[in-house]
């Protein structure tokens, strides 16, 4: 008999030690709401994390989870998805974790177009280690956790994702939980590598990009606006049309440089193209019927393989 799903099913009974007021709470709630919205049973979900405050997320969601190594969340999530194509795989991490030490994996996961979702909690600092500047903090910025202004240029995650080849690219805001939950649900439904850069407040170390800065920063008005409210169309309607693909990529990159008084959130770019799994099963049709983990290898003779490797 099918279990009756309720939102609370996705909540883990684990003590949460994020700082009070942290934007991570909003992202956690949005992940749980998205899973509930899609009615994906907890045992069909695996959440992987890197190291950082965001790395604790799998502990707080009732699903399979694995807290991996710094910057290494994407290789682990990739392995899990290849082993079990039927699993809903979500990778999470911070901006330091994903765009710093994990930047190479971030780029190559986009090229691969494996069917999984990557959520980056972007707060501009390394929160877990006392607020050092992360790769997204722009040059010349000084948060209260820094002794002086940064001297490095900030990285643009949306533009990098476009260049890497992600097929669903969005930006969310941690404290607009309902909107973020819808974005995450869209990302999970998307067939291919889906990436959401999530603007996340860190009240402990980032005193510049605060809730007030985002929501009331321009004469009491929000800096954030939704792309769809301005008629922005992120979708490549004809994935065989190279000109349309380039035009939509240029549009997304141009939008990603809007910052300051007006910051766009929503879906920047989306295209349907064959996933890594589809490419793989075209070459290995036996993998189409069953997930790798479901193939019984007990009576397979691997001697010829071992001999070939001698
Ligand atoms: Fe959240 Fe910042 Fe505290 Fe980490 S240090 S839990 S990101 S408020």
mmCIF file of N, CA and C in Angstrom, residues 30 59 122 164 218 228:
data_model
loop_
_atom_site.group_PDB
_atom_site.id
_atom_site.type_symbol
_atom_site.label_atom_id
_atom_site.label_comp_id
_atom_site.label_asym_id
_atom_site.label_seq_id
_atom_site.Cartn_x
_atom_site.Cartn_y
_atom_site.Cartn_z
ATOM 1 N N UNK A 30 12.488 24.963 1.120
ATOM 2 C CA UNK A 30 12.127 24.937 -0.312
ATOM 3 C C UNK A 30 12.402 23.560 -0.922
ATOM 4 N N UNK A 59 21.555 16.114 6.342
ATOM 5 C CA UNK A 59 21.219 15.665 7.704
ATOM 6 C C UNK A 59 19.782 16.058 8.064
ATOM 7 N N UNK A 122 24.621 30.514 -2.212
ATOM 8 C CA UNK A 122 25.596 31.569 -2.511
ATOM 9 C C UNK A 122 25.439 32.745 -1.538
ATOM 10 N N UNK A 164 29.524 26.263 -19.528
ATOM 11 C CA UNK A 164 29.799 24.848 -19.264
ATOM 12 C C UNK A 164 28.813 23.931 -19.977
ATOM 13 N N UNK A 218 16.339 49.487 -2.183
ATOM 14 C CA UNK A 218 16.242 50.638 -3.086
ATOM 15 C C UNK A 218 15.015 51.462 -2.670
ATOM 16 N N UNK A 228 10.290 36.296 -15.458
ATOM 17 C CA UNK A 228 9.054 36.045 -16.210
ATOM 18 C C UNK A 228 8.097 37.237 -16.141
#
